[in-house]
Coordinates of C-alpha atoms in Angstrom, one line a residue:
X94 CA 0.0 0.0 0.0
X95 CA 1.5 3.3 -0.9
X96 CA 2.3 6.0 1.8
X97 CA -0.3 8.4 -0.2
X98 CA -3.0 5.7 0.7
X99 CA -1.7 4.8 4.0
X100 CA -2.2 9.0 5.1
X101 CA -5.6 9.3 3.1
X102 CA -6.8 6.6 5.3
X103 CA -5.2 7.0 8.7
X104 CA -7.0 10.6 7.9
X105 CA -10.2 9.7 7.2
X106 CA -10.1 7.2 10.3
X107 CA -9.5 10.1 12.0
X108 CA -12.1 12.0 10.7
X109 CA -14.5 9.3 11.4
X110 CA -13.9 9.7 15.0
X111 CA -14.1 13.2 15.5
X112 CA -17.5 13.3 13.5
X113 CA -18.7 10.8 16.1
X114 CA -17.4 12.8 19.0
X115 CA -19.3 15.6 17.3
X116 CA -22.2 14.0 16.7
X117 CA -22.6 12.5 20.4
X118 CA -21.8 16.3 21.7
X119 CA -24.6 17.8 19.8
X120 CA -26.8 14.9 20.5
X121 CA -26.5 14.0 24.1
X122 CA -27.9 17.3 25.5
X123 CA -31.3 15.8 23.7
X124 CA -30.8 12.4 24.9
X125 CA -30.0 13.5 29.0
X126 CA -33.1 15.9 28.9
X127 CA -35.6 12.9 27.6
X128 CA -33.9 10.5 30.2
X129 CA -34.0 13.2 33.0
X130 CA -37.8 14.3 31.2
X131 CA -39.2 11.0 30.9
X132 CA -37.6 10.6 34.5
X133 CA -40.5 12.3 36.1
X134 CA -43.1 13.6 33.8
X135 CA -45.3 15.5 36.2
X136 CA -46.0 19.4 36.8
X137 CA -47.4 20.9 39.7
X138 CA -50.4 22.8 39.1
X139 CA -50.3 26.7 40.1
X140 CA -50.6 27.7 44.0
X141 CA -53.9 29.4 43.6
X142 CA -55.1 26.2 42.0
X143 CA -53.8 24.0 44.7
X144 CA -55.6 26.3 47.4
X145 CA -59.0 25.9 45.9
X146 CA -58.7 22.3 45.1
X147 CA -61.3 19.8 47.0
X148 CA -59.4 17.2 49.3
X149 CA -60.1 14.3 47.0
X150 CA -59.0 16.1 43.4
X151 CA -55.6 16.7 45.9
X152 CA -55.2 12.7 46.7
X153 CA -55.4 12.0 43.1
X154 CA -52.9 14.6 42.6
X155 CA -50.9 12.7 45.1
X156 CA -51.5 9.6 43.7
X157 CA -50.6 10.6 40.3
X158 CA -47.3 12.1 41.5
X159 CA -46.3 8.7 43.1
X160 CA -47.3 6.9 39.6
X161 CA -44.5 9.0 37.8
X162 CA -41.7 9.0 40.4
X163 CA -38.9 7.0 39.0
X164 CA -37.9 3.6 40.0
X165 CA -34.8 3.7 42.0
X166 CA -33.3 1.2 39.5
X167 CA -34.0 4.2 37.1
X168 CA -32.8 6.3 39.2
X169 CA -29.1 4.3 39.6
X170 CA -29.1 4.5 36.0
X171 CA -28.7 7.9 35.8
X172 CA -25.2 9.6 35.7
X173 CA -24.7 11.4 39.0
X174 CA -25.4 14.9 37.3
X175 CA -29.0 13.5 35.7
X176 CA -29.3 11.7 39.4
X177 CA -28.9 15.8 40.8
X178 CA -31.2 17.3 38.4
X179 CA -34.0 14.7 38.6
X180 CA -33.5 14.7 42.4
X181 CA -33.8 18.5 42.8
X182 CA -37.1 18.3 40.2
X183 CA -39.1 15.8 42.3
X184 CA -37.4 17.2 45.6
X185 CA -39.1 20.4 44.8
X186 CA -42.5 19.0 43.5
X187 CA -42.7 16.9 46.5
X188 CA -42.5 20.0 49.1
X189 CA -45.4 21.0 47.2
X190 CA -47.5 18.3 47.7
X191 CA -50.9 18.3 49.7
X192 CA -49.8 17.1 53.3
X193 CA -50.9 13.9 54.4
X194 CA -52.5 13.6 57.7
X195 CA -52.3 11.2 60.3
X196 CA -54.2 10.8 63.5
X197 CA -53.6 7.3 64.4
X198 CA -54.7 6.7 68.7
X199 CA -52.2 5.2 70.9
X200 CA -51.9 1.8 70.9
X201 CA -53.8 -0.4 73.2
X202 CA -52.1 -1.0 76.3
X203 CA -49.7 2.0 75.9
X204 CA -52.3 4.5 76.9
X205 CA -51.9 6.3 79.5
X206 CA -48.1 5.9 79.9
X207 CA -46.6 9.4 81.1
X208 CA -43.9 10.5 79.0
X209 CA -41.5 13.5 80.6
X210 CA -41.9 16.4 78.7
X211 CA -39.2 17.3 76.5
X212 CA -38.3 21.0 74.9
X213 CA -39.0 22.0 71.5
X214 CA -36.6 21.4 68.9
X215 CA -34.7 24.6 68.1
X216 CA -32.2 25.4 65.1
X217 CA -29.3 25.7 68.0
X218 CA -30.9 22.2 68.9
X219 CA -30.4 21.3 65.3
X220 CA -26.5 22.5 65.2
X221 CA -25.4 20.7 68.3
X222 CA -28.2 17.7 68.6
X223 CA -24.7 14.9 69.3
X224 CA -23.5 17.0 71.9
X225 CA -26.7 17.4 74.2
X226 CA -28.5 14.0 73.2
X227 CA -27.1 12.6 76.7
X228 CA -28.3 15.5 78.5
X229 CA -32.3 15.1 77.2
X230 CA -34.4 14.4 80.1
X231 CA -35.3 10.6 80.4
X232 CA -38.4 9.5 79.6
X233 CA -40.8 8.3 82.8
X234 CA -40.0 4.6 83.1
X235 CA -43.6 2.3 84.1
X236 CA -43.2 -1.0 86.0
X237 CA -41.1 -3.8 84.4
X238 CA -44.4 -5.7 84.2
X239 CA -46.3 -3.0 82.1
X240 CA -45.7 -0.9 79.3
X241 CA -43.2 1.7 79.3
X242 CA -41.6 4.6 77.6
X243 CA -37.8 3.7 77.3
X244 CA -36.5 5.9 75.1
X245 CA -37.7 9.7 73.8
X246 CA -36.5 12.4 70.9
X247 CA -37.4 15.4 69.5
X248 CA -37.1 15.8 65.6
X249 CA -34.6 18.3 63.8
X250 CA -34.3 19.7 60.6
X251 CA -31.9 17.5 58.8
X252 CA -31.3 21.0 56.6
X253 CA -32.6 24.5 55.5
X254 CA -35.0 22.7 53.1
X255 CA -35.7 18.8 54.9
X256 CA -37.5 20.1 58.0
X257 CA -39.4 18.0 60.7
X258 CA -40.5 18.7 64.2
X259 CA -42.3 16.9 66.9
X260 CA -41.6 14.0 69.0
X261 CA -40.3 9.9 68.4
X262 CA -41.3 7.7 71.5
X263 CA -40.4 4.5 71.6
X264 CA -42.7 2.1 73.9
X265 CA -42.5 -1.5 75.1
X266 CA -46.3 -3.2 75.6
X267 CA -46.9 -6.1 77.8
X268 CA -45.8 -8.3 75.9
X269 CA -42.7 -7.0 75.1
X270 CA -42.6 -6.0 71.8
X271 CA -42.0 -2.5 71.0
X272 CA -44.0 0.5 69.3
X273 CA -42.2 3.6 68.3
X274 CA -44.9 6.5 68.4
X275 CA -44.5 9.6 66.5
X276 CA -46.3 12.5 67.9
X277 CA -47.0 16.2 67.1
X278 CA -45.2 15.4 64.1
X279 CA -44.6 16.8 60.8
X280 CA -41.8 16.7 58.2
X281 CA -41.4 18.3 54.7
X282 CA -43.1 16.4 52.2
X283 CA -41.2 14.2 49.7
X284 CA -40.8 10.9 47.3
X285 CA -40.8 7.4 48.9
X286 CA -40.1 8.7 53.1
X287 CA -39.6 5.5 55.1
X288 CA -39.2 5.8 59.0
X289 CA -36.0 3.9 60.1
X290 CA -34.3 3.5 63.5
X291 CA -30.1 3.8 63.6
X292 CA -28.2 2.5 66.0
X293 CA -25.7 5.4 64.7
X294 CA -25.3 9.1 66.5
X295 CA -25.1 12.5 64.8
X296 CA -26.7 11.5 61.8
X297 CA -26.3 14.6 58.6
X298 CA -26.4 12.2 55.4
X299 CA -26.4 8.9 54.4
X300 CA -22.8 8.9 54.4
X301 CA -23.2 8.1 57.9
X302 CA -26.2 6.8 58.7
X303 CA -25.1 3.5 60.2
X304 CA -26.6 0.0 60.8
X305 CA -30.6 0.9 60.5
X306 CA -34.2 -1.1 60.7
X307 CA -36.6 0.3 57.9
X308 CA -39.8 0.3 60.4
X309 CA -42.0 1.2 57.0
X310 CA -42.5 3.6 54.6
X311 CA -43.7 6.9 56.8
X312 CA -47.9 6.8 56.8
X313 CA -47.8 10.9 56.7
X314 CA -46.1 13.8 56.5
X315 CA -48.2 15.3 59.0
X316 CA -49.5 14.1 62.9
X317 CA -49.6 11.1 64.9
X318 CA -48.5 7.8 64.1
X319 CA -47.3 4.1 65.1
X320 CA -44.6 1.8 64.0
X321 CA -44.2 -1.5 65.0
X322 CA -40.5 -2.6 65.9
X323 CA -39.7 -6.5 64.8
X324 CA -40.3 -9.0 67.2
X325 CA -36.9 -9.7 69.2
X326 CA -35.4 -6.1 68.3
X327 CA -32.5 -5.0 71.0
X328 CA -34.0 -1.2 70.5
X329 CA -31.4 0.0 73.4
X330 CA -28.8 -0.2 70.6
X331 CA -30.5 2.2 68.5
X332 CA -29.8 5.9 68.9
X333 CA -31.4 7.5 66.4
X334 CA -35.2 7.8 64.5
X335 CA -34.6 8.8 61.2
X336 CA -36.7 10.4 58.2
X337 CA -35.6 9.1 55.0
X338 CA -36.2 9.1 51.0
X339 CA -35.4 5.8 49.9
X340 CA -34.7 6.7 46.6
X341 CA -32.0 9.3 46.4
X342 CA -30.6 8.6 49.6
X343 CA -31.4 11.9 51.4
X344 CA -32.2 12.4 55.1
X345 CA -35.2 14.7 55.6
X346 CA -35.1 14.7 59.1
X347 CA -33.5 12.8 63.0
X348 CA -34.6 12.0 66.0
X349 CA -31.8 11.3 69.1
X350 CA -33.3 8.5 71.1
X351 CA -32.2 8.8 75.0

């Protein structure tokens, strides 16, 4: 093969690969935006809408929004940067969302238990919740016999934008087996919350949320509520309630257990 021949092609191979390192730079912006698009294909109607809107058109809202929320295998396909913008998208529809209420009673046999009262959460709480957990007043222990409240929180904003507030009791009935009681409670709303107890401290992210027990996925964003803890649970080795969306990873909101 001449050296003429030889250049023309090494050239053109060349030129092939730039055109397809072209074409994929043009073409990618298109193909990101309908995977980050098809993502989560919902929009929030106005705020003057939602204010008007009868209680049942804003559960089928509701409902619709948890149709389109990605999968989180979807969600793991995304690159990190698609991850971020469909995370901030669904993040901000989500604190938007009607709140959901829940009034659930006090479990039978746990009524009437006296609980110490504990101080409202504050942001100074917030900023220094792993230094004073061992300093929050001790719940008001019941005969061995009977039920009891052994262990008591008060929720904290994970950050300026995940917010919760109210109280995370946990209870042991009769029979042993324990109940953690959320009370007074609410918590910003977003995609796919579950309600889990840590045995870790000082909880920011999931970077270091510990060993955990998924208790469920959270019944509302909004009042009072009951989780039951597995049968055989140690809870003494958990330290912390914690808000969190399954999904993308992020902590809405923590509870130190003392």
């Amino acid at each position: 093969m001449s050296m003429r021949r030889r250049i023309i092609l090494a050239g053109g191979g060349v030129g092939a690969i730039v055109a397809i390192a072209v074409g994929w730079w043009l073409v990618s912006p298109l193909f990101v935006t309908n995977v980050v698009d098809e993502a989560f294909p919902f929009e929030m109607p106005e705020s003057a809408a939602m204010a008007s809107m009868p209680a049942e058109e804003k559960q089928e809202l509701k409902a619709k929004f948890d149709a389109a929320m990605p999968s989180s295998a979807t969600i793991e396909s995304l690159s990190p940067e698609d991850r971020e913008q469909v995370q901030e998208r669904v993040m901000d529809v989500a604190a938007k969302m009607p709140d959901t209420m829940m009034d659930e009673p006090m479990p039978a046999g746990l009524a009437g238990v006296a609980v110490a009262a504990m101080p409202a959460a504050t942001p100074a709480a917030t900023a220094t919740a792993a230094a004073t957990a061992t300093a929050t007043p001790a719940p008001t222990a019941m005969p061995e016999t009977g039920p009891a409240a052994v262990a008591m929180g008060m929720f904290m904003d994970a950050d300026d934008f995940h917010r919760g507030s109210g109280s995370a009791t946990m209870f042991r009935g009769p029979d042993g087996n324990h109940i953690l009681r959320l009370e007074d409670f609410m918590v910003t709303n977003g995609p796919a919350l579950s309600v889990l107890i840590s045995k870790a401290e000082g909880i920011t992210s999931s970077e270091n949320l510990g060993e955990y027990l998924d208790l469920g996925p959270l019944k509302g964003n909004v009042g009072n509520q009951n989780y039951e803890v597995p049968a055989g649970t140690d809870v003494s080795e958990y330290k912390t309630v914690v808000i969190y969306c399954v999904p993308f990873h992020v902590v809405f909101a923590t509870a130190p257990l003392a």
